């Protein structure tokens, strides 16, 4: 078998690695550097530049150069460059080809296969686009690996070490992915993943830029897009500068306008307090999903450019109650992991026993009849989120009407209580024998594999009729006619007693908790939601509903307390209580905080 290249195809930079002499080794590019900027620029004739040169040309030849196209992988977006249109996967193919050619020169052998990492929340379309990009670059991409999973592998380094549970905190330019990883013997198991697809370094840039505007009497949303871009770029430079220096002067020049602002970490944190709050949400969620407490966690591995921010590192340290934060070079972890994965795929003797298990990041289920409101089916879970892949689950359903002729099994992805609030992936319709309700039954099997393919098998128990649908999960863009149809549906709606504010609030509360939980707790919340549905819609009894609502509120409060009790002080107090400049004294203080926190010291 030929050599397999591990590739971290990043939004900002890309890297390559191979498994060599018992370890993962990064491959330098033609400049002797490991990072190749993910930038493509077209020159005269058929000339194309990739990497450092292309990055320079972004400023000098903006119409011929392009960056950050990874964000649009799997979408229909096209970039017009030099009079031709390019899809994101075609642009990524140029980057992959450059990495491949540099690697071939360095290693002195031809490379035909690669494993490529993608963000954990990339949907199937984006994953397919990544595979296509590989193909366009002359690379067979049989395996895709989630970026945090690759970082987890890199953290184990391919060796068997002591058993441990840790967090991988992957914080990039536009997304945050948190994975909970359990390692024992030679198994690296991803137990739970969570994230925020709309939180990243660019949000900090925006908050700094908004602060700058406030100080200069400018309206951030009202200024010209060009000035906004200039301020944002300057904010980004200032933010990056703070990972080297304690304070920095942010300078902006745009035509006649000149302005400057002093910035240090405290000011940055104050300006972006809400972003810090959002960081804690997915951490809390993976701990709950994985049924772990912060005290079970041996360390946090930081990956992604935004983890270079000292304020982010401080916040994580505070959240984790002290010192056990491992800051490995955030730029290299994912690539090193893809190198290990390439070694596993090559079945190399020194690594072939290392096993990485990954999970399904969302719930897969079907819609079931809602006694209270026949128009809105409820989500019935078949494969629970965070199930280990590949996985297969079976469920049984029965008819709900007398002499019903067909059963339609709607296939949904998502965490919402109502099936139609989740992503509709497809439907399997089968004929049943006419009989009294509940007499005819069907068996439904869902099988979800490591490449994101879902197979749904439906069998009618009385007749043995079988139907299968193979679905590649992926959020489709909603076509305009579908959007028009949905708007028309909404306009047709009339108000119902259930729409009273209070009921709406408590129901929404329950639905959020339902989406946040798994297992027995989720079932219990679901049962209560079903009951209030019944009282409000079927019985239309506002008095009983009111009484029941009070009970629900108290139950939801308990659930909320339970969810919050994961051993972390989530209080969003004044930042002075958690942000301290790094120094030796402070390290001592942090150590002490950790001991207090873990009960090793008593007041
Ligand atoms: P990534 O997607 O992992 O390449 O991360 C890109 C993000 O990391 C961008 O928002 C950058 O502004 C941010 N970033 C890169 N280097 C630094 C640094 N030294 N300090 C702070 N943020 C950084």
mmCIF file with all atom_site columns, C-alpha atoms and ligand atoms in Angstrom, residues 11-12 171-173 201-202 205 236 239-240 243 304-306 308-309, ligand 1:
data_model
loop_
_atom_site.group_PDB
_atom_site.id
_atom_site.type_symbol
_atom_site.label_atom_id
_atom_site.label_alt_id
_atom_site.label_comp_id
_atom_site.label_asym_id
_atom_site.label_entity_id
_atom_site.label_seq_id
_atom_site.pdbx_PDB_ins_code
_atom_site.Cartn_x
_atom_site.Cartn_y
_atom_site.Cartn_z
_atom_site.occupancy
_atom_site.B_iso_or_equiv
_atom_site.pdbx_formal_charge
_atom_site.auth_seq_id
_atom_site.auth_comp_id
_atom_site.auth_asym_id
_atom_site.auth_atom_id
_atom_site.pdbx_PDB_model_num
ATOM   1  C CA  . UNK A 1 11  ? -10.178 27.685 6.960  1.00 0.00 ? 11  UNK A CA  1
ATOM   2  C CA  . UNK A 1 12  ? -7.087  29.827 7.462  1.00 0.00 ? 12  UNK A CA  1
ATOM   3  C CA  . UNK A 1 171 ? -12.107 27.168 18.847 1.00 0.00 ? 171 UNK A CA  1
ATOM   4  C CA  . UNK A 1 172 ? -11.541 28.530 15.364 1.00 0.00 ? 172 UNK A CA  1
ATOM   5  C CA  . UNK A 1 173 ? -12.468 31.591 13.357 1.00 0.00 ? 173 UNK A CA  1
ATOM   6  C CA  . UNK A 1 201 ? -12.622 34.485 16.603 1.00 0.00 ? 201 UNK A CA  1
ATOM   7  C CA  . UNK A 1 202 ? -14.475 36.781 14.201 1.00 0.00 ? 202 UNK A CA  1
ATOM   8  C CA  . UNK A 1 205 ? -13.076 41.006 16.224 1.00 0.00 ? 205 UNK A CA  1
ATOM   9  C CA  . UNK A 1 236 ? -8.281  41.270 14.435 1.00 0.00 ? 236 UNK A CA  1
ATOM   10 C CA  . UNK A 1 239 ? -6.683  40.782 19.212 1.00 0.00 ? 239 UNK A CA  1
ATOM   11 C CA  . UNK A 1 240 ? -3.837  38.609 17.861 1.00 0.00 ? 240 UNK A CA  1
ATOM   12 C CA  . UNK A 1 243 ? -1.442  36.906 22.646 1.00 0.00 ? 243 UNK A CA  1
ATOM   13 C CA  . UNK A 1 304 ? -7.772  26.291 16.827 1.00 0.00 ? 304 UNK A CA  1
ATOM   14 C CA  . UNK A 1 305 ? -6.540  29.846 16.419 1.00 0.00 ? 305 UNK A CA  1
ATOM   15 C CA  . UNK A 1 306 ? -8.870  31.422 18.991 1.00 0.00 ? 306 UNK A CA  1
ATOM   16 C CA  . UNK A 1 308 ? -4.252  31.404 21.417 1.00 0.00 ? 308 UNK A CA  1
ATOM   17 C CA  . UNK A 1 309 ? -6.123  34.216 23.135 1.00 0.00 ? 309 UNK A CA  1
HETATM 18 P P1  . LIG B 2 .   ? -8.586  28.675 12.762 1.00 0.00 ? 1   LIG B P1  1
HETATM 19 O O1  . LIG B 2 .   ? -9.954  28.555 12.117 1.00 0.00 ? 1   LIG B O1  1
HETATM 20 O O2  . LIG B 2 .   ? -8.297  27.586 13.734 1.00 0.00 ? 1   LIG B O2  1
HETATM 21 O O3  . LIG B 2 .   ? -7.494  28.890 11.774 1.00 0.00 ? 1   LIG B O3  1
HETATM 22 O O4  . LIG B 2 .   ? -8.658  30.007 13.660 1.00 0.00 ? 1   LIG B O4  1
HETATM 23 C C1  . LIG B 2 .   ? -8.762  31.258 13.076 1.00 0.00 ? 1   LIG B C1  1
HETATM 24 C C2  . LIG B 2 .   ? -9.076  32.268 14.150 1.00 0.00 ? 1   LIG B C2  1
HETATM 25 O O5  . LIG B 2 .   ? -8.036  32.298 15.110 1.00 0.00 ? 1   LIG B O5  1
HETATM 26 C C3  . LIG B 2 .   ? -9.219  33.683 13.603 1.00 0.00 ? 1   LIG B C3  1
HETATM 27 O O6  . LIG B 2 .   ? -10.363 34.305 14.168 1.00 0.00 ? 1   LIG B O6  1
HETATM 28 C C4  . LIG B 2 .   ? -7.958  34.363 14.095 1.00 0.00 ? 1   LIG B C4  1
HETATM 29 O O7  . LIG B 2 .   ? -8.173  35.756 14.315 1.00 0.00 ? 1   LIG B O7  1
HETATM 30 C C5  . LIG B 2 .   ? -7.686  33.631 15.387 1.00 0.00 ? 1   LIG B C5  1
HETATM 31 N N1  . LIG B 2 .   ? -6.274  33.703 15.735 1.00 0.00 ? 1   LIG B N1  1
HETATM 32 C C6  . LIG B 2 .   ? -5.213  33.250 15.038 1.00 0.00 ? 1   LIG B C6  1
HETATM 33 N N2  . LIG B 2 .   ? -4.054  33.540 15.675 1.00 0.00 ? 1   LIG B N2  1
HETATM 34 C C7  . LIG B 2 .   ? -4.390  34.192 16.810 1.00 0.00 ? 1   LIG B C7  1
HETATM 35 C C8  . LIG B 2 .   ? -3.642  34.751 17.904 1.00 0.00 ? 1   LIG B C8  1
HETATM 36 N N3  . LIG B 2 .   ? -2.314  34.727 17.936 1.00 0.00 ? 1   LIG B N3  1
HETATM 37 N N4  . LIG B 2 .   ? -4.340  35.345 18.901 1.00 0.00 ? 1   LIG B N4  1
HETATM 38 C C9  . LIG B 2 .   ? -5.682  35.396 18.882 1.00 0.00 ? 1   LIG B C9  1
HETATM 39 N N5  . LIG B 2 .   ? -6.445  34.881 17.888 1.00 0.00 ? 1   LIG B N5  1
HETATM 40 C C10 . LIG B 2 .   ? -5.810  34.282 16.863 1.00 0.00 ? 1   LIG B C10 1
#
